[in-house]
C-alpha positions in Angstrom: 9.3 27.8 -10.4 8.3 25.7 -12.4 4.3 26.0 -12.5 1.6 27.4 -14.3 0.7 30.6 -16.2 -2.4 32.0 -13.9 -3.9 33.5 -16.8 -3.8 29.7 -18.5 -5.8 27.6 -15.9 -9.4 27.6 -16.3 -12.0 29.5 -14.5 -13.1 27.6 -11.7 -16.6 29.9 -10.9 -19.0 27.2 -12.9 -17.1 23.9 -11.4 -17.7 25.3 -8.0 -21.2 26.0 -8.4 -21.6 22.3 -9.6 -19.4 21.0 -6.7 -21.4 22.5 -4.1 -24.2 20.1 -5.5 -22.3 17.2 -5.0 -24.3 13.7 -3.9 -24.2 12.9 -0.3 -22.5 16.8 0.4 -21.6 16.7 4.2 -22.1 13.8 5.1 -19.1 12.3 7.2 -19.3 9.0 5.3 -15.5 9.0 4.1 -16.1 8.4 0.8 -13.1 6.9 -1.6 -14.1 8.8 -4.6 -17.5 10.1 -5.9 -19.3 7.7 -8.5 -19.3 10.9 -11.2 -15.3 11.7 -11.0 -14.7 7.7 -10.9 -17.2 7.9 -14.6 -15.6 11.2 -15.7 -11.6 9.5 -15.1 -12.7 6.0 -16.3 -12.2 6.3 -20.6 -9.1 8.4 -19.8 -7.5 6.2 -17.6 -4.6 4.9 -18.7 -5.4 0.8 -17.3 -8.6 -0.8 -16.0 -7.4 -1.2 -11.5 -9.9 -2.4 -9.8 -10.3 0.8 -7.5 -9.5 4.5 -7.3 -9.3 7.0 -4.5 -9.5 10.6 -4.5 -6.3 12.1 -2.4 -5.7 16.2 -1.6 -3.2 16.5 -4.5 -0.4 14.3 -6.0 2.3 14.6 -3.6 -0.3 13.7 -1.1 -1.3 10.6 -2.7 2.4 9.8 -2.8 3.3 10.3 1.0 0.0 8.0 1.4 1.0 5.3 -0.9 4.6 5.4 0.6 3.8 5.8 4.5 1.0 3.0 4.0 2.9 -0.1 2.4 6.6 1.2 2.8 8.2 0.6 6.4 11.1 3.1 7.5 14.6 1.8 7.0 13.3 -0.2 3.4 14.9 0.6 -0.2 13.2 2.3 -2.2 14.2 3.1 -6.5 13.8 6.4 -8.1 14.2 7.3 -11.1 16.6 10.3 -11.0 16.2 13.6 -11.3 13.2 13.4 -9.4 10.6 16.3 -7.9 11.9 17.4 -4.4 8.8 17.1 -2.6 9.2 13.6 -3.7 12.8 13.1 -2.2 11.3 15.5 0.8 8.8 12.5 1.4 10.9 9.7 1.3 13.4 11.1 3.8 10.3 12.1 6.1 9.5 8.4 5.6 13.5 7.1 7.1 13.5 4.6 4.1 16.9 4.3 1.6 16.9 5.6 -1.4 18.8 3.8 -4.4 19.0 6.1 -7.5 17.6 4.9 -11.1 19.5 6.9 -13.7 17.1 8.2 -16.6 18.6 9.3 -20.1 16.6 11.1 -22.8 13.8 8.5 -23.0 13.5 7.9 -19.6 14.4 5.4 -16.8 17.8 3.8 -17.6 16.8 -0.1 -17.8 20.4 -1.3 -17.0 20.3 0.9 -13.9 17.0 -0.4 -12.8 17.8 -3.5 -13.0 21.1 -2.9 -10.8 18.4 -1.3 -8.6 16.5 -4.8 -8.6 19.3 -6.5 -7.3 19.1 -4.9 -3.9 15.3 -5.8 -3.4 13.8 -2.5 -3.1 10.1 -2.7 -1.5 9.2 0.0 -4.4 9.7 1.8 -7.6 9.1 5.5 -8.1 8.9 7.0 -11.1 7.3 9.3 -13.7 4.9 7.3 -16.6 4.5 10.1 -18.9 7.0 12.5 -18.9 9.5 14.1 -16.1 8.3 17.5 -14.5 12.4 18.0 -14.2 13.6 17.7 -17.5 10.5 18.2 -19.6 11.4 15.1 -21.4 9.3 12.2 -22.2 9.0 8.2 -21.3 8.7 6.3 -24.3 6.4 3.9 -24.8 9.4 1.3 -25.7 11.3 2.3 -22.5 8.3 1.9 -20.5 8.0 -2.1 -21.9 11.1 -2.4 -21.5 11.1 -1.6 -17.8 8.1 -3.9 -17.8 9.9 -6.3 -18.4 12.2 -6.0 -16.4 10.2 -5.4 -13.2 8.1 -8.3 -14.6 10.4 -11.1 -12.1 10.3 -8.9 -9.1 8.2 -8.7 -5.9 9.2 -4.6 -6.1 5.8 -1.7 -5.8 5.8 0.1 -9.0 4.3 3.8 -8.1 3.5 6.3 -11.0 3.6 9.7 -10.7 1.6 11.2 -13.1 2.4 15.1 -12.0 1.8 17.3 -15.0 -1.7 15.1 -16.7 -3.3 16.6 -19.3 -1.1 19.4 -20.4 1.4 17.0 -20.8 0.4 16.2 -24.1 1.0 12.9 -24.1 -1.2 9.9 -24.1 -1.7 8.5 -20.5 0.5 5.3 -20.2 0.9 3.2 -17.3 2.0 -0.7 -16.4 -0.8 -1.4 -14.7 -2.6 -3.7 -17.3 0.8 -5.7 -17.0 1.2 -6.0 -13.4 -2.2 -5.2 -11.7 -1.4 -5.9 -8.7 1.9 -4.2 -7.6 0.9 -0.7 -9.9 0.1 2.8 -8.1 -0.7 5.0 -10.7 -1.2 8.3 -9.4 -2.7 11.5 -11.5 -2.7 15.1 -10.5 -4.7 18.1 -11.2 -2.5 20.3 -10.1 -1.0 21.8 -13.3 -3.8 21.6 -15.7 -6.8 22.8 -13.5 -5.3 24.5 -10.4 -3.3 23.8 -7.4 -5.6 25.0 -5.0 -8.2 22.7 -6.3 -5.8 20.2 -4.0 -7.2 16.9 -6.0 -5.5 14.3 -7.4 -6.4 10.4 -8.0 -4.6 7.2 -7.6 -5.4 3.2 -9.0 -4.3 0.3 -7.5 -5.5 -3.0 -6.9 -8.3 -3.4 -4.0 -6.0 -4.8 -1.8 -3.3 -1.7 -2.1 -6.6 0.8 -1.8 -7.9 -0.4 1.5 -3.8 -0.6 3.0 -3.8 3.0 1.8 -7.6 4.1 2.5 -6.5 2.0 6.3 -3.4 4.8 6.6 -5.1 8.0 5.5 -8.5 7.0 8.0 -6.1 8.6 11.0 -6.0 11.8 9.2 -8.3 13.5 6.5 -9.9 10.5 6.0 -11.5 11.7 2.3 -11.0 14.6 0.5 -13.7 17.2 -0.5 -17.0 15.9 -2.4 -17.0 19.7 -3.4 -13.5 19.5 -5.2 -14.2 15.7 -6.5 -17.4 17.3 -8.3 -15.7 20.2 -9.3 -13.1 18.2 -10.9 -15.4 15.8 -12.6 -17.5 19.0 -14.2 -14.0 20.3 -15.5 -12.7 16.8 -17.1 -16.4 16.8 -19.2 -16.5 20.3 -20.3 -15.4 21.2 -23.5 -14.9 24.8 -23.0 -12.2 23.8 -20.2 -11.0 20.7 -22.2 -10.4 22.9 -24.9 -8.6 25.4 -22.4 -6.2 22.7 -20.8 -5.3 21.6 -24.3 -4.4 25.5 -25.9 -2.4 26.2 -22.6 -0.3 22.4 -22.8 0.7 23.8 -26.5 1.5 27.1 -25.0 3.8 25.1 -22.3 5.6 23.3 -25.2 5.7 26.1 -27.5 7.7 27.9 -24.5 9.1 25.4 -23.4 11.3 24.6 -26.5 11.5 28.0 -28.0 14.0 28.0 -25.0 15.4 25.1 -25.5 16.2 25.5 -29.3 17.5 29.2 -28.2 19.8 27.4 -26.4 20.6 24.7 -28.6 21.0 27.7 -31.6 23.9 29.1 -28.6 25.9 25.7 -28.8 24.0 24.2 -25.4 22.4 21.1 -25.7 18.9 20.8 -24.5 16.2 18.4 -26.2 12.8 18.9 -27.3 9.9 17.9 -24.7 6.8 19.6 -23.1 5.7 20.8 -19.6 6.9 23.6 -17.3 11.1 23.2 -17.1 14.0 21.9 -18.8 16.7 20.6 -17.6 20.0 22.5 -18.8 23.6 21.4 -18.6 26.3 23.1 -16.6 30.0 23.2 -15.6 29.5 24.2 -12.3 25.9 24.1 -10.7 26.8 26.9 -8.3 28.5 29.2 -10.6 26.2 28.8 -13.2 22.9 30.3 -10.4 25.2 33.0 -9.4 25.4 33.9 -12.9 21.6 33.8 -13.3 20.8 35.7 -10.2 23.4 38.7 -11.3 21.0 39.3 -14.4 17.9 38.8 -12.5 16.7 35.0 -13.6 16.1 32.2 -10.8 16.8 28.6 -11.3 17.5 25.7 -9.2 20.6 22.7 -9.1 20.5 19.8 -10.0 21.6 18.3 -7.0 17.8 19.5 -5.7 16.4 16.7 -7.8 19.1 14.3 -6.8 21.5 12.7 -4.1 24.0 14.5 -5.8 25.2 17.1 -8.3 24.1 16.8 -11.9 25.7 18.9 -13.7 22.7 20.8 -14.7 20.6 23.2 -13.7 16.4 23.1 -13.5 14.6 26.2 -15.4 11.1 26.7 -15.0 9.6 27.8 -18.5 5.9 27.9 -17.9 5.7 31.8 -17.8 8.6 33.0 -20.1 7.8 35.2 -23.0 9.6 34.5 -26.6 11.3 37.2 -25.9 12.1 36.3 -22.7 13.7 33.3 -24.1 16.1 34.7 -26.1 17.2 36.7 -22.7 17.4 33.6 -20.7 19.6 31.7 -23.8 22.0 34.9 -23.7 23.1 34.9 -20.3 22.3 30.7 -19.9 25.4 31.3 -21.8 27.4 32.7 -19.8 25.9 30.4 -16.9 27.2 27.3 -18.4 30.5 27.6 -19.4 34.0 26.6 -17.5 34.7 29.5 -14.6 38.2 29.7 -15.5 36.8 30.5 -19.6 35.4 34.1 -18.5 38.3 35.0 -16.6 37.4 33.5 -12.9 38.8 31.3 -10.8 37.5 27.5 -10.3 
C-alpha cells in the first residue's frame, strides 16, 4: 500500500482541541469552507480561483467534480497510470475513458492532443507529481499541455493527492484557463486520512454546479476538521513535521529505486509513497513477490490495460528493507523462461 508511515503524521490532539472551537460549530448552515482554512490555503495556493470548497477527502472531491458537470456516457482523458479509486469513479459514473499516456515528465502532449480530437467533456490528471510512479510533472510539460488544452472547450481537473510531502512547489493551470480548472488538494498523506479533508478551486460558476450536486448528500464537510486543518497548515511544529517526513518518503523512496537501478532495473528518481517498476510479466513478477513475503500491485490496476510494470508502495520500507525488496525485485522482473519456467 502505498500510504503513510503512522509514526510520520503529526499529532492531531492540539488541532482537535482548536477545531472543536470552530466559528458557527453546529450550525446546519452548509458552509463551503470556513473563512480561517480559506486564509490558511490562500498564499499556498497554487492560482488565485475565485472560490474554494472544502470536500471529505480528495477522491471525494473528485467523484463530486465528475458526477456534477460530467454526464454518463461522455469521454473523459486521463493521464495514464492513474489512482484506482480514480478509474473506480469514473466507471461508477458510466462515462468513456480515453487514455493519456505519461512518460517520465508527465502527461504525453502528443497523446493529449490525440485525446483532444475526440472532444472529451474533461481532463484528469496529476499537477504535481503521480502517486503511481512517484515521478514528477514538470513545469515545461505542464505549459506545454497548456497549450495545448488552450483551443479546447475540454474541463481540466487536478488532482493534487500527495500535497505537501510531495516536495514540490504547488503548480496548477488555473491562472491560464480560470474558468475550465478544478484544482483539487488533499490532506490525506501529509496530515492524516481520517482527518477526511481535502479542498478544491474552481471558478464560481463550477463551485455552485458542484456545491448544487453535493447539497443531496453531505452537504458540507465538518467545521471541526476545516479548523483543525487550518491550525495544522499554520503551525510550525507540524509544518516542520510534514516537511522531515516528505524527505523521509523520498529518501525511501529512491534508496529503492537506485537499489534497483545498481541491479540493472531501471527506475527514476522522484518522491512520494511508490514507484513504479518494470516487468516482463505483471503476473509472474507478484507471484514472485508474494513467495518471499512482499506485496505489490499490476500495472494494469492503474490502467485499461497491462503496463508492464508493477506498483510498489515505499512509504514504510526500511534501508534495509530496500536492499531485500531490489534482491528478489530481481528475480520478479526478469523473462519466465530465464529462471527456468515456462511462459
Amino acid at each position: 500500500m502505498a500510504t503513510p508511515a503512522l509514526d510520520l503524521l503529526p499529532s492531531l490532539d492540539k488541532a482537535l482541541l482548536h477545531g472543536a472551537r470552530a466559528e458557527n460549530l453546529n450550525s446546519y448552515e452548509r458552509v463551503r469552507i470556513l473563512p480561517e482554512l480559506k486564509d490558511a490555503l490562500r498564499d499556498k495556493w497554487p492560482f488565485q480561483s475565485s472560490e474554494m470548497l472544502a470536500t471529505n477527502g480528495g477522491y471525494n472531491a473528485v467523484y463530486l467534480a465528475l458526477h456534477a458537470l460530467v454526464h454518463p456516457g461522455a469521454i473523459v482523458a486521463i493521464e495514464m497510470p492513474t489512482p484506482m479509486r480514480i478509474l473506480d469513479i469514473i466507471e461508477d459514473l458510466g462515462a468513456q475513458i480515453i487514455p493519456v499516456e505519461s512518460d517520465t515528465y508527465g502527461p504525453s502532449p502528443k497523446s493529449l492532443a490525440l485525446a483532444l480530437e475526440q472532444k472529451p467533456t474533461a481532463f484528469l490528471f496529476q499537477p504535481v507529481i503521480s502517486a503511481v510512479t512517484g515521478t514528477y510533472l514538470s513545469p515545461l510539460r505542464l505549459s506545454e499541455l497548456a497549450d495545448i488544452l488552450e483551443d479546447s472547450d475540454t474541463l481540466i481537473i487536478e488532482d493534487d493527492g500527495l500535497g505537501d510531502i510531495a516536495l514540490a512547489p504547488s503548480q496548477s493551470l488555473g491562472d491560464r484557463l480560470p474558468d475550465r480548472v478544478i484544482h483539487i488538494r488533499s490532506f490525506s498523506k501529509s496530515f492524516g486520512p481520517d482527518l477526511r479533508m481535502a479542498v478544491l478551486s474552481a471558478s464560481e460558476e463550477l463551485v455552485d454546479r458542484i456545491q448544487s450536486y453535493r447539497a443531496f448528500s453531505a452537504g458540507w464537510t465538518s467545521r471541526i476538521l476545516q479548523s483543525a486543518v487550518a491550525w495544522l497548515q499554520i503551525d510550525p511544529e507540524t509544518r516542520k513535521n510534514v516537511s522531515d517526513a516528505g524527505e523521509i518518503y523520498r529518501s525511501r523512496r529512491n534508496s529503492l529505486a537506485n537499489a534497483l537501478r545498481n541491479r540493472g532495473i531501471e527506475v527514476p528518481d522522484g518522491g512520494g509513497l511508490s514507484l513504479f517498476m518494470p516487468v516482463h510479466s505483471e503476473t509472474f513478477a507478484l507471484i514472485t513477490l508474494a513467495a518471499h513475503g512482499i506485496s505489490a500491485l499490476p500495472g494494469k490496476n492503474f490502467s485499461l490495460t497491462a503496463t508492464g510494470h508493477i506498483r510498489l508502495g515505499t512509504g514504510r520500507l526500511s534501508t534495509a528493507e530496500c536492499e531485500v525488496v531490489a534482491d528478489v525485485a530481481c528475480l520478479a522482473a526478469a523473462e519466465p523462461f530465464s529462471i527456468g519456467m515456462g511462459p
